[in-house]
XYZ file of C-alpha atoms in Angstrom:
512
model
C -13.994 -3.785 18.422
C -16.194 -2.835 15.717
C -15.730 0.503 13.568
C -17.872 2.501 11.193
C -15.681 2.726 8.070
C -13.980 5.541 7.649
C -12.987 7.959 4.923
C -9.863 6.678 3.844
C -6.955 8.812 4.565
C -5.823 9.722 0.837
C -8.924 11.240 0.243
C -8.753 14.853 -0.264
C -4.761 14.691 -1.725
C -5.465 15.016 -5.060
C -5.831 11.776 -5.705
C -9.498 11.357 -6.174
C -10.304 9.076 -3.604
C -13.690 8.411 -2.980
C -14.867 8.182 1.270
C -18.414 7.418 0.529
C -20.824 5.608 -1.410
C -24.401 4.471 -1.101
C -24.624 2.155 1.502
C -21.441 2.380 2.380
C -21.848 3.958 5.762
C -23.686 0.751 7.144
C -20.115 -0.845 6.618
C -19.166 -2.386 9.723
C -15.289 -3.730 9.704
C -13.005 -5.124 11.978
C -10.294 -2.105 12.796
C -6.659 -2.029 11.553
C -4.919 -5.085 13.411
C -1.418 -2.630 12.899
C -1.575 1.138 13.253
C -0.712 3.157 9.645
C 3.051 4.905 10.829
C 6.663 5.756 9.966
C 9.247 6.838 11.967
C 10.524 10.312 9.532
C 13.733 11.853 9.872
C 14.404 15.804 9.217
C 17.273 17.720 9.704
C 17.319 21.402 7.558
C 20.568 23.006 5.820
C 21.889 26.311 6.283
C 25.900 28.091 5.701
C 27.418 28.924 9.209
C 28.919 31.770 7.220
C 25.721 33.735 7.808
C 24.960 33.972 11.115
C 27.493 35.994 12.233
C 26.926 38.189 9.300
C 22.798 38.216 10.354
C 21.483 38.566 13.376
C 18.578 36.229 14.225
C 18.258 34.620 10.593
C 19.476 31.171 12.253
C 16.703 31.270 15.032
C 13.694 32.170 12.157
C 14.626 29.696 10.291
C 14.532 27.208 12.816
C 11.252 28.269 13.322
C 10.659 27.476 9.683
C 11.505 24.088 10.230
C 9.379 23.537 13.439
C 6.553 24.446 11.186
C 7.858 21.767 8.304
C 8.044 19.466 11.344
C 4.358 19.668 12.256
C 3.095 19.616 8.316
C 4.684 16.396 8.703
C 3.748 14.899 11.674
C -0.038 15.817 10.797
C 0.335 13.114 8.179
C 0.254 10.457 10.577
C 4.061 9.250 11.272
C 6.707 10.059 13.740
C 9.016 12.589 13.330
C 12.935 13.007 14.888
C 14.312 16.190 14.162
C 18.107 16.278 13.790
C 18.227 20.317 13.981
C 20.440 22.713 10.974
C 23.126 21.438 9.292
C 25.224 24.068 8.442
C 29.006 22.736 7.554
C 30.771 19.546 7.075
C 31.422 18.656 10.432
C 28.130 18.975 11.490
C 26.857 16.584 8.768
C 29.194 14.030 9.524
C 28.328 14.745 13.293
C 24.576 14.050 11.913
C 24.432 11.231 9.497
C 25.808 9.095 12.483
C 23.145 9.629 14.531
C 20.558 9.969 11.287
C 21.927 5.968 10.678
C 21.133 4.864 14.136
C 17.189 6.064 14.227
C 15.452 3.333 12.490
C 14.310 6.013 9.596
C 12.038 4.466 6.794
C 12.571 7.905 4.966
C 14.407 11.351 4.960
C 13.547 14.743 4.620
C 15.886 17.626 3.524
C 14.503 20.989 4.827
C 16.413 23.458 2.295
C 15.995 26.817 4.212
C 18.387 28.561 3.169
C 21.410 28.418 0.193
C 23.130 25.590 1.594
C 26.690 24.451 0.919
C 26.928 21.056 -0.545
C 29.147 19.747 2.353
C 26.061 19.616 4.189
C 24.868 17.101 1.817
C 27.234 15.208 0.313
C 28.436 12.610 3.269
C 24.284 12.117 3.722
C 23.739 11.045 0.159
C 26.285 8.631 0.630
C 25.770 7.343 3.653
C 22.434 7.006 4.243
C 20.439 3.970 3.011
C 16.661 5.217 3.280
C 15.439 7.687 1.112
C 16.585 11.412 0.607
C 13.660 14.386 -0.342
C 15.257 17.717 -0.651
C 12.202 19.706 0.293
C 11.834 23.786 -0.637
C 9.129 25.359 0.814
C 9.611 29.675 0.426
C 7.994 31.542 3.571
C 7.119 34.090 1.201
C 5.018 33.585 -2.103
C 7.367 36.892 -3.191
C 9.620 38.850 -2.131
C 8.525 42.767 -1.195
C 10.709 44.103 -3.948
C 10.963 47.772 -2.718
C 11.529 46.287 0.189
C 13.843 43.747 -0.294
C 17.205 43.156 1.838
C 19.674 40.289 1.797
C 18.058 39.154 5.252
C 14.854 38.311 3.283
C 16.687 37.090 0.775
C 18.235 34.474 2.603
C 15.031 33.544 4.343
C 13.713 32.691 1.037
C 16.923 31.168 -0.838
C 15.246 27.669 -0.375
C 15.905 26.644 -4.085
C 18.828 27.850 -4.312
C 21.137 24.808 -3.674
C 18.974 22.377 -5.475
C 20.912 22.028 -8.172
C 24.433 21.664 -6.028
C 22.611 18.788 -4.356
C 21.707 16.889 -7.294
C 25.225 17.503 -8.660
C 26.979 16.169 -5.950
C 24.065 12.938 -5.513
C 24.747 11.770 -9.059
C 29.178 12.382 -7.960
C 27.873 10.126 -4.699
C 26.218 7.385 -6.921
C 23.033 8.128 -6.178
C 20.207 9.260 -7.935
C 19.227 12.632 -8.059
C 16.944 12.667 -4.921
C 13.327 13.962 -5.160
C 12.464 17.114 -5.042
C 9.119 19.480 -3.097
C 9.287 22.627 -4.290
C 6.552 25.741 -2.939
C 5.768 27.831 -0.180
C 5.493 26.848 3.185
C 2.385 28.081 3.591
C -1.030 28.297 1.676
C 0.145 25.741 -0.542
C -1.909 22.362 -1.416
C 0.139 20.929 -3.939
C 3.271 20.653 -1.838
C 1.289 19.681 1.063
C -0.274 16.933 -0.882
C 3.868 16.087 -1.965
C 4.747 15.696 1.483
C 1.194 13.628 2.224
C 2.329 11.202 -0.513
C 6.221 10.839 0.516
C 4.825 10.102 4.439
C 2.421 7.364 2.396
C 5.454 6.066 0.949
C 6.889 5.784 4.219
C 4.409 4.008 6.089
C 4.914 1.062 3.424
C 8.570 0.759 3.352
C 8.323 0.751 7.492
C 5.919 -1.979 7.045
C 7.491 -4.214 3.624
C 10.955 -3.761 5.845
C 10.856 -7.128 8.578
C 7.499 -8.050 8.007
C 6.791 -11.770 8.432
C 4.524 -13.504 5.061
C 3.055 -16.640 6.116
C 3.083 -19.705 3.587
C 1.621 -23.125 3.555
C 0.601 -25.490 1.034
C 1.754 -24.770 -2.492
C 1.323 -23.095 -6.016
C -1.127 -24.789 -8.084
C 1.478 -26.382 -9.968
C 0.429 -25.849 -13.391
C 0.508 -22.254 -12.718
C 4.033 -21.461 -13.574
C 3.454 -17.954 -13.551
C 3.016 -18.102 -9.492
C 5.985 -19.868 -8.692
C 8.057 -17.573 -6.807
C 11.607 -17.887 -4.403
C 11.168 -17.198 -0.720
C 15.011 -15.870 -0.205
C 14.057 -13.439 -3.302
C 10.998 -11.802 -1.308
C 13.921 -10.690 1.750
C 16.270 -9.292 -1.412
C 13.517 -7.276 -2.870
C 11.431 -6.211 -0.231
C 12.988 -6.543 3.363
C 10.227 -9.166 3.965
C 10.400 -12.855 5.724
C 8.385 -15.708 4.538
C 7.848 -17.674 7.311
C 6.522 -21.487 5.964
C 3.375 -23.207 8.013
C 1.758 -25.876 7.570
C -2.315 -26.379 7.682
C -1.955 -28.790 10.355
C -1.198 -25.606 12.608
C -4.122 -24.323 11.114
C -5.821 -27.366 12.124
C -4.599 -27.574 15.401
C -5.757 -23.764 16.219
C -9.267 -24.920 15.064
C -9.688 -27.392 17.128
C -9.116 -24.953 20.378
C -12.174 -22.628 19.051
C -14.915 -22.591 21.334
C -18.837 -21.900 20.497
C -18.997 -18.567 22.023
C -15.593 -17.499 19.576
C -17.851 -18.767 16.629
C -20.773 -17.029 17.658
C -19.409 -13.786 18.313
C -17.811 -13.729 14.838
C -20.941 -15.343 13.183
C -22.414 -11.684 14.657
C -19.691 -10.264 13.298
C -19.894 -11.455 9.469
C -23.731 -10.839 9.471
C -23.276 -7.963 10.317
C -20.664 -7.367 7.857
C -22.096 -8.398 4.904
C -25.777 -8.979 3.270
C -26.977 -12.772 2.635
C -29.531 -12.435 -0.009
C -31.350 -15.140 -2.421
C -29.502 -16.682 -5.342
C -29.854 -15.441 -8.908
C -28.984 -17.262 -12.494
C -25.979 -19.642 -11.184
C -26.944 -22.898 -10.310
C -23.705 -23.319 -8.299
C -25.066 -20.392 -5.322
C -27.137 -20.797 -3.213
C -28.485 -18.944 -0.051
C -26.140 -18.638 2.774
C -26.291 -21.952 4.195
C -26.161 -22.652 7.816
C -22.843 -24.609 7.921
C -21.377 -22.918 5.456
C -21.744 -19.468 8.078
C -20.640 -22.149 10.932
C -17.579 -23.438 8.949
C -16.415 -19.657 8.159
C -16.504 -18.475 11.037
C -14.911 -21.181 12.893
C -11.736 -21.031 10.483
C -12.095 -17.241 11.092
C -10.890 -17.277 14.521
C -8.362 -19.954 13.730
C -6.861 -17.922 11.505
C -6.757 -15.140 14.151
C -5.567 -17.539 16.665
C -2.985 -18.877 13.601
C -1.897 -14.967 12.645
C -1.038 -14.245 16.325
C 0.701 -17.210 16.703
C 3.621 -16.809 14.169
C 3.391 -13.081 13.871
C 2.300 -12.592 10.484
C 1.656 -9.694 8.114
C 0.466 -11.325 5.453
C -0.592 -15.242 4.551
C -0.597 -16.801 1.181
C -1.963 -20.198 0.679
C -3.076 -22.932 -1.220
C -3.853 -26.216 -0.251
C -5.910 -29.344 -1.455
C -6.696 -32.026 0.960
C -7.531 -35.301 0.865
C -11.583 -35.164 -0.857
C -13.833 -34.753 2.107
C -11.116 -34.438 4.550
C -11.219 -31.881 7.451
C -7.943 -30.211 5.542
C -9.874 -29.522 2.739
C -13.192 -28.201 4.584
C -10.794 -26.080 6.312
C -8.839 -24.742 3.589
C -12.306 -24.365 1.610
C -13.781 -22.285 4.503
C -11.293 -19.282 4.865
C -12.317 -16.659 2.519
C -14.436 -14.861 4.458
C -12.061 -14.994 7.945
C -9.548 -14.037 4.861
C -11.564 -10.573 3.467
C -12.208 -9.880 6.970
C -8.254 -9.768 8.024
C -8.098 -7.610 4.455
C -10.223 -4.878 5.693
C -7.957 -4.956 8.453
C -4.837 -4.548 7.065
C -3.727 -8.113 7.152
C -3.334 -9.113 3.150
C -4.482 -12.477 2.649
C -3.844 -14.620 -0.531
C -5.261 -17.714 -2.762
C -3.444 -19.832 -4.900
C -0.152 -19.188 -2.965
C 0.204 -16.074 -4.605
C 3.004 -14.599 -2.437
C 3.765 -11.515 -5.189
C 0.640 -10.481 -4.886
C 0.166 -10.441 -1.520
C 3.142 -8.071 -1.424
C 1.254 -5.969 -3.939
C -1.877 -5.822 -1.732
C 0.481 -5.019 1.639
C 2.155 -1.912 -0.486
C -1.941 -1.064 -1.175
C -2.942 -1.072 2.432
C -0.087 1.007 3.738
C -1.370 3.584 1.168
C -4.758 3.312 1.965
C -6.114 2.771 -1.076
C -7.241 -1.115 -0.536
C -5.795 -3.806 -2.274
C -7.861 -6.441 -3.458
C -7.382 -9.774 -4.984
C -8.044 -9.619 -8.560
C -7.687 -11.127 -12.267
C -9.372 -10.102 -15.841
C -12.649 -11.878 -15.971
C -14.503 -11.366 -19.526
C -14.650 -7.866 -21.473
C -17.968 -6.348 -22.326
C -17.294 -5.617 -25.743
C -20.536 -3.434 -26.441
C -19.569 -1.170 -23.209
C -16.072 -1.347 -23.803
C -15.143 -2.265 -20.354
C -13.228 -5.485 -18.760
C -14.327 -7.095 -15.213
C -11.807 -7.147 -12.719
C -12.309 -9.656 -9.742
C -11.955 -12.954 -8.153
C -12.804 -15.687 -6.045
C -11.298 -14.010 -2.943
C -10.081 -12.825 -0.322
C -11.386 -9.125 -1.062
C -10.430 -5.568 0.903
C -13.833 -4.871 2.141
C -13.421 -1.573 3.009
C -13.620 -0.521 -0.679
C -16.467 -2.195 -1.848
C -19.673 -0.194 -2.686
C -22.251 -0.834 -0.259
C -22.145 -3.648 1.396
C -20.747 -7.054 0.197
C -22.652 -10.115 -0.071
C -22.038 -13.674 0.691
C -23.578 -16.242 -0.860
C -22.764 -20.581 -0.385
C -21.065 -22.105 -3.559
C -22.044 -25.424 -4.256
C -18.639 -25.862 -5.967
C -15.197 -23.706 -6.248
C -14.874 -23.589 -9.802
C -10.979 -25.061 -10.412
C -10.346 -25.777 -6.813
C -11.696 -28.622 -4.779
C -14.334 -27.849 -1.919
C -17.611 -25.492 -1.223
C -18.174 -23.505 1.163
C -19.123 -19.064 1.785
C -17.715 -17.056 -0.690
C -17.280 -13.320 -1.346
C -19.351 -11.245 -3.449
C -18.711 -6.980 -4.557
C -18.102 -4.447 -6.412
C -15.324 -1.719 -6.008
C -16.933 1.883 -4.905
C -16.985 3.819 -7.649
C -14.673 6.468 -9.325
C -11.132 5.862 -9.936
C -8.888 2.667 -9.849
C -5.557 1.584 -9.765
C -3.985 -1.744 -10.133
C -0.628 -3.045 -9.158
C 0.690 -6.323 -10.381
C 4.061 -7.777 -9.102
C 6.293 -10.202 -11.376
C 9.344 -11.746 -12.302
C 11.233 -11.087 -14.995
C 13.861 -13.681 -16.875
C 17.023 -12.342 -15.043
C 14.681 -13.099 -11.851
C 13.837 -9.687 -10.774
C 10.646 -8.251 -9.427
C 8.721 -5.893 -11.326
C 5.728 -3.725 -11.368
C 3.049 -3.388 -13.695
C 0.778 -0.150 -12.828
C -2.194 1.122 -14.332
C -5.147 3.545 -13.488
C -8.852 2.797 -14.677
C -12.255 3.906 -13.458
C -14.744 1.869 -11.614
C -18.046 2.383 -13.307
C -21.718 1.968 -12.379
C -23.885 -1.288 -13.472
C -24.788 -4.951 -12.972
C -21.973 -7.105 -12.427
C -22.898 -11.271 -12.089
C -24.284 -12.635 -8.884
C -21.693 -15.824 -9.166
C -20.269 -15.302 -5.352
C -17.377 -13.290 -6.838
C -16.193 -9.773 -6.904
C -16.327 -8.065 -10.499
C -16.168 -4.669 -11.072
C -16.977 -2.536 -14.333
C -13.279 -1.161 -15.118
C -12.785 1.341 -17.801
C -9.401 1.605 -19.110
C -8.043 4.117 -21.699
C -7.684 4.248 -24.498
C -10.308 0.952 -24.970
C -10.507 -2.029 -23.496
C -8.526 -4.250 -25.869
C -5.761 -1.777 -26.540
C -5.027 -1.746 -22.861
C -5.247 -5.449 -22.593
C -2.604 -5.738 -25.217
C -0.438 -3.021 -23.750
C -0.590 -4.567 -20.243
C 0.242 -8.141 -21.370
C 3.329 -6.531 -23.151
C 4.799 -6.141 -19.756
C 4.962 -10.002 -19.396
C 2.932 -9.997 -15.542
C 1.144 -12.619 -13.481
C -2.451 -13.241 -14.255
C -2.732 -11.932 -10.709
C -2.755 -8.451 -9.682
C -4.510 -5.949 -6.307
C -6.878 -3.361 -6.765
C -7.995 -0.475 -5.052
C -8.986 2.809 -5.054
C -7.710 6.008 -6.604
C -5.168 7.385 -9.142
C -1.892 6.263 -7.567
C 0.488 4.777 -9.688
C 2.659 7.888 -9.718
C 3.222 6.770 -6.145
C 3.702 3.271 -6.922
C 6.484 4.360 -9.265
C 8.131 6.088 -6.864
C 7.938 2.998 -4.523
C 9.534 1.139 -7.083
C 12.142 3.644 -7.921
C 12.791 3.592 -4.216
C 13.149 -0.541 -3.889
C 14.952 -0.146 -7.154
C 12.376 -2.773 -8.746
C 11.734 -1.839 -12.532
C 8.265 -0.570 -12.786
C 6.231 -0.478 -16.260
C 3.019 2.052 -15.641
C 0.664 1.336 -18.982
C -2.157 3.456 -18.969
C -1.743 7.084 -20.442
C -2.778 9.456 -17.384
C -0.219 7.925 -14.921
């Protein structure tokens, strides 16, 4: 099924996504092979004490937290509400059946003061994360008006601080806070928008399945990475193929599969002349045959072994039908990009982590390294030689035939754009010496101008406070020479991500 690309999700949350750029809306792209979800929990906290005392202030402010519940749910995930906790039976009564729900995150309705008994067995307990969320009916009280009923109705902060307290006595951190009015209020709703973003990739990092086959280029020492350490960090399984599946799949495609995505593709992207490099040419007719033949393999190969995600490298025997096949998937890999099925060169299993945790926050994720600085602009190009999210590119991408894979052995289609522009961030996922993962953020801007017609992407990206000074600051962080990119200011988000997976997280650039 085709789709018109949409406006992506985040835009309009204060994060300065874009949804459209010239061209853009002639974008065909394949739709999401897995639905954008989360299963949220919610229960609310309250003091038994006071309903006897008040009469009807427990059933308005469980009305209060039906209306939390649908600010939620309009974010896209699937909400199980656990009702008011109002003593330390009931939370011990409720963390029990909080643990069995398959929850990828928390939140904490504070409606009213709240004892910390409520709390305190649900801080240690639970294993997904905790926001305490305070959202005031009221903007302010009626003063001349005021009573100990309204009061109460709007004592959401109040036990903040108990929480934290007893978090940090739990050995946890102090959980996150949302603090505003329940109604009329972007900036919280834009909180909770982010935390149900956050949730939608921890329910997909947690059991999904990362294809492998072939190997690192071995002289790249900085991609060398342990499967078992991928299931530590992340929740994820690497499941290890072998091309000759691959292979085997291929040989099963039919003409009319090959056709219908050769309609696809052109349809997809633009085919125009070459320019300066000798090594493109036009679109050749095998090249488009070859692509889109491995294409539905790879479909056929994805469904197969119930992937998520594929990283790869693999060199063949010179003119073998290994090699044309590994040399023919980066358009069939773009393609299962757009649709929220990371694909990675160069067996670059960190990074295709780092473009899954992109996806699931709708900001794209594309392959991408630091190709050479324009030092009279003062800007670097970002890109590679694929696979690309092609649901961020401005206008539509281009393929052109390369005569030769610069590095790598084979020819074959190859993937050429720029990021839409406006704001960028990039997330880069390494290991440090004690063998831990770790993040390296930064935000940019994606700028307007020529990039070079070599069958890659590039993109113009600005980074503060100039070009080399960031270069030097992001290096300090020791990370791979590999890293995703999309769209957006987001690497508070990705900070919190990392907070959450406990993974150390370094963000460079000044206005993160």
């Amino acid at each position: 099924m085709m789709l018109i690309l949409p406006a992506f999700a985040s835009a309009g949350r204060g994060q300065d996504a874009r949804a459209t750029e010239t061209g853009q809306g002639s974008l065909n792209v394949i739709e999401r092979r897995k639905e954008r979800t989360a299963n949220v929990g919610i229960f609310a906290v309250g003091y038994d004490a006071y309903w006897g005392q008040f009469q009807g202030l427990k059933e308005e402010l469980a009305g209060y937290v039906d209306e939390f519940e649908q600010m939620v749910r309009a974010n896209g995930v699937k909400t199980v509400n656990f009702g008011i906790v109002d003593n330390a039976k009931s939370a011990y009564s409720a963390v029990r059946k909080i643990k069995s729900a398959d929850l990828d995150l928390v939140f904490c309705d504070m409606i009213t003061y709240a004892t910390s008994s409520t709390f305190g067995i649900m801080a240690r307990e639970l294993d997904v994360p905790i926001v305490l969320v305070a959202l005031q009916p009221l903007k302010r009280m009626d003063y001349p008006r005021a009573t100990t009923y309204m009061q109460l109705c709007n004592d959401n902060i109040c036990s903040l601080p108990e929480f934290a307290g007893v978090a940090v006595r739990m050995g946890r951190r102090v959980p996150p806070t949302i603090i505003g009015t329940l109604r009329d209020d972007p900036k919280a709703a834009a909180e909770i928008a982010e935390w149900c973003d956050i949730a939608k990739v921890l329910h997909d990092l947690r059991g999904a399945r990362i294809g492998h086959f072939g190997h690192v280029l071995e002289a790249m020492l900085d991609m060398h990475s342990d499967p078992t350490a991928f299931t530590a960090g992340f929740g994820v399984h690497i499941v290890q193929t072998e091309i000759d599946d691959l292979l085997r799949l291929e040989r099963t495609v039919n003409e009319a599969e090959i056709e219908a995505k050769k309609k696809l593709i052109l349809g997809v992207f633009d085919t125009p002349e070459p320019q300066a490099d000798p090594i493109t040419e036009k679109l050749t007719a095998e090249d488009l045959q070859n692509a889109a033949r491995a294409a539905v393999a790879l479909d056929k190969f994805i469904d197969e072994f119930d992937l998520d995600g594929l990283a790869y490298y693999y060199k063949g025997e010179p003119g073998s039908e290994r090699e044309r096949l590994a040399s023919s998937l980066i358009v069939g890999n773009s393609l299962l990009t757009a649709a929220g099925f990371p694909m990675c060169g160069e067996s670059d299993l960190k990074t295709c982590i780092a473009m899954l945790i992109m996806d699931r926050l709708d900001i794209g994720g594309s392959f991408a390294e630091f190709h050479p600085i324009d030092f009279e602009e003062d800007f670097i190009l970002v890109g590679h030689d694929g696979p690309h999210h092609l649901r961020i590119a401005h206008g539509k991408p281009v393929l052109r035939s390369l005569k030769k894979y610069h590095g790598k052995p084979g020819r074959g289609a190859s993937v050429e754009f720029k990021l839409r522009e406006g704001p960028i961030t990039m997330l880069g996922i390494t290991s440090t010496y004690e063998g831990k993962f770790k993040f390296v953020v930064a935000e940019g801007e994606s700028v307007a101008g020529p990039i070079p017609a070599t069958g890659n992407t590039n993109t113009r990206g600005f980074f503060k406070p100039d070009a080399v000074t960031f270069l030097q600051n992001w290096i300090s962080h020791g990370p791979t020479h590999h890293f995703a990119l999309g769209v957006g200011h987001r690497a508070k988000t990705l900070k919190r991500i990392g907070e959450v997976l406990n993974i150390e997280t370094a963000v460079v650039t000044e206005h993160a």
